[in-house]
Amino acid sequence: MADLKLSEVDQLQTKEYWDKRYRKEENTTTFDWFKTFAELEPFFRKHIPWDQCANLKVVMLGCGNSTLSKDLYDAGLKNIANVDFSETCIEQMATLYCNEPEMTWQVMDVRDMSAIKDGIFDIAIDKGTLDALLSYSGSVWDIPEHIQESAWKYMDETNRILKPNGRMLYISYRQPHFARPIIDRPYWVVKRETLSDPGGSFDYFGYVLQK
């Protein structure tokens, strides 16, 4: 079990926390931490070649019980592989969306996706997964080394499963000066867009990590 002495923020990194959370929810429950598909659709349509969507292979990294995969599916991206390290979550989502056969659901830790072959996806999408892996109740200016290394493993694995010209789209609330030390890896070029939140208290960011 997750260490009960850890704060809830620290527990966001753990499988045990998420299994417990999903077990409390019904199989039909979905939840998005931030930004709806309607708000993100312009960003996705800008950075995903929609005219090729029938042939694109997409992986949703840390899918959780967000509706994002289903929203993208309904918008035309059919070949979506969903991975999450919570068995409870994957079982619930596979049941909920059993009528979308092109979507697959697999239990997998994004820091070790060895069950996936090299270079098979065109697009990888992360909406908050890296943010959860970096969650830490201490100072954001001093993230512990083991948390940084965990996040770098995730970046390395994502790079490995992407095709030579593939890209990762990362949606985050994390301020750029905190995100860049993690996502600036030697194998891709990083671009950032501000995803304004009208009426909100702060902006979100869309990162395009291009191989």
PDB file of C-alpha atoms in Angstrom:
ATOM      1  CA  MET A   1       0.000   0.000   0.000  1.00  0.00           C
ATOM      2  CA  ALA A   2       1.022   3.610  -0.420  1.00  0.00           C
ATOM      3  CA  ASP A   3       2.793   4.968   2.633  1.00  0.00           C
ATOM      4  CA  LEU A   4       0.044   6.466   4.761  1.00  0.00           C
ATOM      5  CA  LYS A   5       2.533   9.070   5.987  1.00  0.00           C
ATOM      6  CA  LEU A   6       2.802  10.504   2.513  1.00  0.00           C
ATOM      7  CA  SER A   7       0.649  13.499   1.736  1.00  0.00           C
ATOM      8  CA  GLU A   8      -2.044  13.047  -0.900  1.00  0.00           C
ATOM      9  CA  VAL A   9       0.070  15.118  -3.284  1.00  0.00           C
ATOM     10  CA  ASP A  10       2.989  12.708  -2.924  1.00  0.00           C
ATOM     11  CA  GLN A  11       0.685   9.727  -3.357  1.00  0.00           C
ATOM     12  CA  LEU A  12      -0.325  10.925  -6.827  1.00  0.00           C
ATOM     13  CA  GLN A  13       2.843   9.204  -8.041  1.00  0.00           C
ATOM     14  CA  THR A  14       1.716   5.801  -6.790  1.00  0.00           C
ATOM     15  CA  LYS A  15      -0.311   3.018  -8.345  1.00  0.00           C
ATOM     16  CA  GLU A  16      -1.858   2.211  -4.971  1.00  0.00           C
ATOM     17  CA  TYR A  17      -3.387   5.657  -4.652  1.00  0.00           C
ATOM     18  CA  TRP A  18      -5.049   5.469  -8.065  1.00  0.00           C
ATOM     19  CA  ASP A  19      -6.292   1.891  -7.626  1.00  0.00           C
ATOM     20  CA  LYS A  20      -7.948   2.934  -4.369  1.00  0.00           C
ATOM     21  CA  ARG A  21      -9.482   6.001  -5.971  1.00  0.00           C
ATOM     22  CA  TYR A  22     -10.874   4.100  -8.965  1.00  0.00           C
ATOM     23  CA  ARG A  23     -12.297   1.347  -6.765  1.00  0.00           C
ATOM     24  CA  LYS A  24     -14.441   3.972  -5.059  1.00  0.00           C
ATOM     25  CA  GLU A  25     -15.966   5.001  -8.369  1.00  0.00           C
ATOM     26  CA  GLU A  26     -18.600   3.299 -10.464  1.00  0.00           C
ATOM     27  CA  ASN A  27     -17.705   1.660 -13.775  1.00  0.00           C
ATOM     28  CA  THR A  28     -19.542   4.424 -15.612  1.00  0.00           C
ATOM     29  CA  THR A  29     -17.679   7.250 -13.860  1.00  0.00           C
ATOM     30  CA  THR A  30     -15.396   9.465 -15.915  1.00  0.00           C
ATOM     31  CA  PHE A  31     -13.408  12.433 -14.696  1.00  0.00           C
ATOM     32  CA  ASP A  32     -11.157  15.052 -16.286  1.00  0.00           C
ATOM     33  CA  TRP A  33      -8.771  16.906 -14.022  1.00  0.00           C
ATOM     34  CA  PHE A  34      -8.506  19.933 -16.276  1.00  0.00           C
ATOM     35  CA  LYS A  35      -9.412  21.162 -19.740  1.00  0.00           C
ATOM     36  CA  THR A  36     -12.257  19.574 -21.666  1.00  0.00           C
ATOM     37  CA  PHE A  37     -11.870  18.168 -25.159  1.00  0.00           C
ATOM     38  CA  ALA A  38     -13.812  21.132 -26.545  1.00  0.00           C
ATOM     39  CA  GLU A  39     -11.194  23.450 -25.062  1.00  0.00           C
ATOM     40  CA  LEU A  40      -8.287  21.351 -26.304  1.00  0.00           C
ATOM     41  CA  GLU A  41      -9.613  20.416 -29.744  1.00  0.00           C
ATOM     42  CA  PRO A  42      -8.013  23.405 -31.547  1.00  0.00           C
ATOM     43  CA  PHE A  43      -4.613  22.430 -30.125  1.00  0.00           C
ATOM     44  CA  PHE A  44      -5.040  18.802 -31.179  1.00  0.00           C
ATOM     45  CA  ARG A  45      -6.259  19.673 -34.663  1.00  0.00           C
ATOM     46  CA  LYS A  46      -3.290  21.991 -35.120  1.00  0.00           C
ATOM     47  CA  HIS A  47      -0.693  19.401 -34.149  1.00  0.00           C
ATOM     48  CA  ILE A  48      -2.239  16.150 -35.339  1.00  0.00           C
ATOM     49  CA  PRO A  49      -2.497  15.642 -39.138  1.00  0.00           C
ATOM     50  CA  TRP A  50      -6.245  15.099 -39.140  1.00  0.00           C
ATOM     51  CA  ASP A  51      -6.353  14.378 -42.859  1.00  0.00           C
ATOM     52  CA  GLN A  52      -4.338  11.234 -42.055  1.00  0.00           C
ATOM     53  CA  CYS A  53      -6.273  10.247 -38.930  1.00  0.00           C
ATOM     54  CA  ALA A  54      -7.478   6.949 -40.393  1.00  0.00           C
ATOM     55  CA  ASN A  55      -3.863   5.746 -40.545  1.00  0.00           C
ATOM     56  CA  LEU A  56      -2.452   7.305 -37.390  1.00  0.00           C
ATOM     57  CA  LYS A  57      -1.525   5.213 -34.369  1.00  0.00           C
ATOM     58  CA  VAL A  58      -2.040   7.092 -31.117  1.00  0.00           C
ATOM     59  CA  VAL A  59      -1.109   6.171 -27.553  1.00  0.00           C
ATOM     60  CA  MET A  60      -2.822   7.784 -24.552  1.00  0.00           C
ATOM     61  CA  LEU A  61      -0.260   7.756 -21.753  1.00  0.00           C
ATOM     62  CA  GLY A  62      -1.790   7.370 -18.313  1.00  0.00           C
ATOM     63  CA  CYS A  63      -5.314   7.441 -19.720  1.00  0.00           C
ATOM     64  CA  GLY A  64      -7.086   7.378 -16.355  1.00  0.00           C
ATOM     65  CA  ASN A  65     -10.868   7.642 -16.559  1.00  0.00           C
ATOM     66  CA  SER A  66     -10.798  10.746 -18.721  1.00  0.00           C
ATOM     67  CA  THR A  67     -13.175  10.983 -21.676  1.00  0.00           C
ATOM     68  CA  LEU A  68     -10.353  12.297 -23.872  1.00  0.00           C
ATOM     69  CA  SER A  69      -9.745   9.021 -25.729  1.00  0.00           C
ATOM     70  CA  LYS A  70     -13.443   8.622 -26.514  1.00  0.00           C
ATOM     71  CA  ASP A  71     -13.674  12.260 -27.586  1.00  0.00           C
ATOM     72  CA  LEU A  72     -10.747  11.836 -29.970  1.00  0.00           C
ATOM     73  CA  TYR A  73     -12.243   8.563 -31.200  1.00  0.00           C
ATOM     74  CA  ASP A  74     -15.539  10.274 -31.998  1.00  0.00           C
ATOM     75  CA  ALA A  75     -13.619  13.051 -33.756  1.00  0.00           C
ATOM     76  CA  GLY A  76     -12.003  10.533 -36.116  1.00  0.00           C
ATOM     77  CA  LEU A  77      -8.887   9.127 -34.421  1.00  0.00           C
ATOM     78  CA  LYS A  78      -9.831   5.465 -34.181  1.00  0.00           C
ATOM     79  CA  ASN A  79      -6.562   3.628 -33.530  1.00  0.00           C
ATOM     80  CA  ILE A  80      -5.931   4.623 -29.915  1.00  0.00           C
ATOM     81  CA  ALA A  81      -3.979   2.510 -27.436  1.00  0.00           C
ATOM     82  CA  ASN A  82      -4.742   3.434 -23.831  1.00  0.00           C
ATOM     83  CA  VAL A  83      -2.268   2.554 -21.092  1.00  0.00           C
ATOM     84  CA  ASP A  84      -2.434   3.093 -17.334  1.00  0.00           C
ATOM     85  CA  PHE A  85      -0.781   1.368 -14.395  1.00  0.00           C
ATOM     86  CA  SER A  86      -4.085   0.928 -12.544  1.00  0.00           C
ATOM     87  CA  GLU A  87      -5.709  -2.428 -13.289  1.00  0.00           C
ATOM     88  CA  THR A  88      -8.956  -1.125 -11.805  1.00  0.00           C
ATOM     89  CA  CYS A  89      -9.006   1.835 -14.158  1.00  0.00           C
ATOM     90  CA  ILE A  90      -8.216  -0.219 -17.264  1.00  0.00           C
ATOM     91  CA  GLU A  91     -10.889  -2.790 -16.431  1.00  0.00           C
ATOM     92  CA  GLN A  92     -13.500  -0.072 -15.916  1.00  0.00           C
ATOM     93  CA  MET A  93     -12.638   1.846 -19.082  1.00  0.00           C
ATOM     94  CA  ALA A  94     -12.426  -1.274 -21.250  1.00  0.00           C
ATOM     95  CA  THR A  95     -15.923  -2.178 -20.079  1.00  0.00           C
ATOM     96  CA  LEU A  96     -17.286   1.325 -20.523  1.00  0.00           C
ATOM     97  CA  TYR A  97     -15.992   1.625 -24.098  1.00  0.00           C
ATOM     98  CA  CYS A  98     -16.348  -1.977 -25.215  1.00  0.00           C
ATOM     99  CA  ASN A  99     -18.232  -0.835 -28.334  1.00  0.00           C
ATOM    100  CA  GLU A 100     -15.189   1.022 -29.698  1.00  0.00           C
ATOM    101  CA  PRO A 101     -13.160  -1.990 -30.907  1.00  0.00           C
ATOM    102  CA  GLU A 102     -10.273  -0.029 -32.406  1.00  0.00           C
ATOM    103  CA  MET A 103      -9.415   1.344 -28.980  1.00  0.00           C
ATOM    104  CA  THR A 104      -7.284  -0.942 -26.816  1.00  0.00           C
ATOM    105  CA  TRP A 105      -6.738  -0.897 -23.066  1.00  0.00           C
ATOM    106  CA  GLN A 106      -3.602  -2.231 -21.403  1.00  0.00           C
ATOM    107  CA  VAL A 107      -2.213  -2.188 -17.879  1.00  0.00           C
ATOM    108  CA  MET A 108       1.217  -0.631 -18.111  1.00  0.00           C
ATOM    109  CA  ASP A 109       3.507   1.739 -16.239  1.00  0.00           C
ATOM    110  CA  VAL A 110       4.543   4.560 -18.590  1.00  0.00           C
ATOM    111  CA  ARG A 111       8.050   4.385 -17.151  1.00  0.00           C
ATOM    112  CA  ASP A 112       8.416   0.813 -18.404  1.00  0.00           C
ATOM    113  CA  MET A 113       6.506   0.115 -21.608  1.00  0.00           C
ATOM    114  CA  SER A 114       8.673  -2.819 -22.637  1.00  0.00           C
ATOM    115  CA  ALA A 115       5.571  -4.674 -23.842  1.00  0.00           C
ATOM    116  CA  ILE A 116       5.364  -2.126 -26.671  1.00  0.00           C
ATOM    117  CA  LYS A 117       7.722  -2.454 -29.612  1.00  0.00           C
ATOM    118  CA  ASP A 118      10.022   0.361 -30.687  1.00  0.00           C
ATOM    119  CA  GLY A 119       8.765   3.041 -33.058  1.00  0.00           C
ATOM    120  CA  ILE A 120       5.142   2.085 -33.632  1.00  0.00           C
ATOM    121  CA  PHE A 121       3.159   5.214 -32.667  1.00  0.00           C
ATOM    122  CA  ASP A 122       2.740   8.453 -34.576  1.00  0.00           C
ATOM    123  CA  ILE A 123       1.334  10.467 -31.680  1.00  0.00           C
ATOM    124  CA  ALA A 124       1.629  10.167 -27.895  1.00  0.00           C
ATOM    125  CA  ILE A 125      -0.710  12.201 -25.699  1.00  0.00           C
ATOM    126  CA  ASP A 126      -0.270  13.114 -22.047  1.00  0.00           C
ATOM    127  CA  LYS A 127      -2.854  15.192 -20.189  1.00  0.00           C
ATOM    128  CA  GLY A 128      -1.627  15.457 -16.634  1.00  0.00           C
ATOM    129  CA  THR A 129       0.243  12.158 -16.328  1.00  0.00           C
ATOM    130  CA  LEU A 130       3.692  13.707 -16.134  1.00  0.00           C
ATOM    131  CA  ASP A 131       2.270  16.285 -13.738  1.00  0.00           C
ATOM    132  CA  ALA A 132       1.171  13.462 -11.437  1.00  0.00           C
ATOM    133  CA  LEU A 133       4.581  11.768 -11.639  1.00  0.00           C
ATOM    134  CA  LEU A 134       6.210  15.052 -10.636  1.00  0.00           C
ATOM    135  CA  SER A 135       3.795  15.729  -7.787  1.00  0.00           C
ATOM    136  CA  TYR A 136       5.704  16.546  -4.646  1.00  0.00           C
ATOM    137  CA  SER A 137       4.612  18.249  -1.451  1.00  0.00           C
ATOM    138  CA  GLY A 138       7.967  19.968  -1.021  1.00  0.00           C
ATOM    139  CA  SER A 139       9.402  22.897  -2.932  1.00  0.00           C
ATOM    140  CA  VAL A 140       8.833  22.805  -6.701  1.00  0.00           C
ATOM    141  CA  TRP A 141      12.270  24.405  -6.991  1.00  0.00           C
ATOM    142  CA  ASP A 142      13.890  21.340  -5.459  1.00  0.00           C
ATOM    143  CA  ILE A 143      12.317  18.168  -6.904  1.00  0.00           C
ATOM    144  CA  PRO A 144      14.076  15.091  -5.454  1.00  0.00           C
ATOM    145  CA  GLU A 145      16.452  13.297  -7.780  1.00  0.00           C
ATOM    146  CA  HIS A 146      14.485  10.030  -7.732  1.00  0.00           C
ATOM    147  CA  ILE A 147      11.349  11.841  -8.951  1.00  0.00           C
ATOM    148  CA  GLN A 148      13.266  13.524 -11.754  1.00  0.00           C
ATOM    149  CA  GLU A 149      14.833  10.217 -12.809  1.00  0.00           C
ATOM    150  CA  SER A 150      11.400   8.566 -12.791  1.00  0.00           C
ATOM    151  CA  ALA A 151      10.086  11.275 -15.109  1.00  0.00           C
ATOM    152  CA  TRP A 152      13.101  10.967 -17.401  1.00  0.00           C
ATOM    153  CA  LYS A 153      12.466   7.234 -17.731  1.00  0.00           C
ATOM    154  CA  TYR A 154       8.963   8.119 -18.887  1.00  0.00           C
ATOM    155  CA  MET A 155      10.328  10.573 -21.447  1.00  0.00           C
ATOM    156  CA  ASP A 156      12.843   7.993 -22.700  1.00  0.00           C
ATOM    157  CA  GLU A 157      10.182   5.292 -23.033  1.00  0.00           C
ATOM    158  CA  THR A 158       7.839   7.631 -24.887  1.00  0.00           C
ATOM    159  CA  ASN A 159      10.598   8.540 -27.309  1.00  0.00           C
ATOM    160  CA  ARG A 160      11.337   4.844 -27.857  1.00  0.00           C
ATOM    161  CA  ILE A 161       7.792   3.864 -28.833  1.00  0.00           C
ATOM    162  CA  LEU A 162       7.322   6.819 -31.197  1.00  0.00           C
ATOM    163  CA  LYS A 163       8.126   6.603 -34.893  1.00  0.00           C
ATOM    164  CA  PRO A 164      11.142   8.581 -36.173  1.00  0.00           C
ATOM    165  CA  ASN A 165       8.978  11.620 -36.956  1.00  0.00           C
ATOM    166  CA  GLY A 166       6.537  11.077 -34.115  1.00  0.00           C
ATOM    167  CA  ARG A 167       5.524  13.649 -31.556  1.00  0.00           C
ATOM    168  CA  MET A 168       4.308  13.830 -27.992  1.00  0.00           C
ATOM    169  CA  LEU A 169       1.576  16.293 -27.056  1.00  0.00           C
ATOM    170  CA  TYR A 170       1.743  17.177 -23.371  1.00  0.00           C
ATOM    171  CA  ILE A 171      -1.018  19.184 -21.699  1.00  0.00           C
ATOM    172  CA  SER A 172       0.031  20.616 -18.348  1.00  0.00           C
ATOM    173  CA  TYR A 173      -0.670  23.116 -15.602  1.00  0.00           C
ATOM    174  CA  ARG A 174       3.032  23.110 -14.750  1.00  0.00           C
ATOM    175  CA  GLN A 175       4.786  26.403 -15.344  1.00  0.00           C
ATOM    176  CA  PRO A 176       7.376  26.229 -18.180  1.00  0.00           C
ATOM    177  CA  HIS A 177      10.395  26.900 -15.956  1.00  0.00           C
ATOM    178  CA  PHE A 178       9.481  23.797 -13.951  1.00  0.00           C
ATOM    179  CA  ALA A 179       8.532  21.622 -16.928  1.00  0.00           C
ATOM    180  CA  ARG A 180      11.448  22.316 -19.244  1.00  0.00           C
ATOM    181  CA  PRO A 181      14.193  20.632 -17.139  1.00  0.00           C
ATOM    182  CA  ILE A 182      12.209  17.399 -17.424  1.00  0.00           C
ATOM    183  CA  ILE A 183      10.958  17.499 -21.003  1.00  0.00           C
ATOM    184  CA  ASP A 184      14.049  19.044 -22.645  1.00  0.00           C
ATOM    185  CA  ARG A 185      15.643  15.805 -23.786  1.00  0.00           C
ATOM    186  CA  PRO A 186      18.293  15.505 -26.522  1.00  0.00           C
ATOM    187  CA  TYR A 187      16.076  13.488 -28.873  1.00  0.00           C
ATOM    188  CA  TRP A 188      13.372  16.081 -29.557  1.00  0.00           C
ATOM    189  CA  VAL A 189      12.589  19.718 -30.157  1.00  0.00           C
ATOM    190  CA  VAL A 190      10.160  21.275 -27.698  1.00  0.00           C
ATOM    191  CA  LYS A 191       7.633  23.969 -28.551  1.00  0.00           C
ATOM    192  CA  ARG A 192       5.105  25.482 -26.164  1.00  0.00           C
ATOM    193  CA  GLU A 193       1.730  27.130 -26.501  1.00  0.00           C
ATOM    194  CA  THR A 194      -0.252  28.864 -23.795  1.00  0.00           C
ATOM    195  CA  LEU A 195      -3.747  27.462 -23.496  1.00  0.00           C
ATOM    196  CA  SER A 196      -5.556  30.394 -21.962  1.00  0.00           C
ATOM    197  CA  ASP A 197      -8.280  29.731 -19.446  1.00  0.00           C
ATOM    198  CA  PRO A 198     -10.819  32.565 -19.788  1.00  0.00           C
ATOM    199  CA  GLY A 199     -12.046  33.475 -16.358  1.00  0.00           C
ATOM    200  CA  GLY A 200      -9.619  31.049 -14.749  1.00  0.00           C
ATOM    201  CA  SER A 201      -6.938  31.830 -12.213  1.00  0.00           C
ATOM    202  CA  PHE A 202      -4.011  30.652 -14.338  1.00  0.00           C
ATOM    203  CA  ASP A 203      -3.048  29.387 -17.777  1.00  0.00           C
ATOM    204  CA  TYR A 204      -2.415  25.848 -18.954  1.00  0.00           C
ATOM    205  CA  PHE A 205       0.256  24.884 -21.464  1.00  0.00           C
ATOM    206  CA  GLY A 206       0.406  22.662 -24.505  1.00  0.00           C
ATOM    207  CA  TYR A 207       3.850  21.265 -25.321  1.00  0.00           C
ATOM    208  CA  VAL A 208       4.762  19.702 -28.656  1.00  0.00           C
ATOM    209  CA  LEU A 209       7.731  17.367 -28.350  1.00  0.00           C
ATOM    210  CA  GLN A 210       8.848  16.574 -31.886  1.00  0.00           C
ATOM    211  CA  LYS A 211      11.398  13.876 -32.730  1.00  0.00           C
TER     212      LYS A 211
END
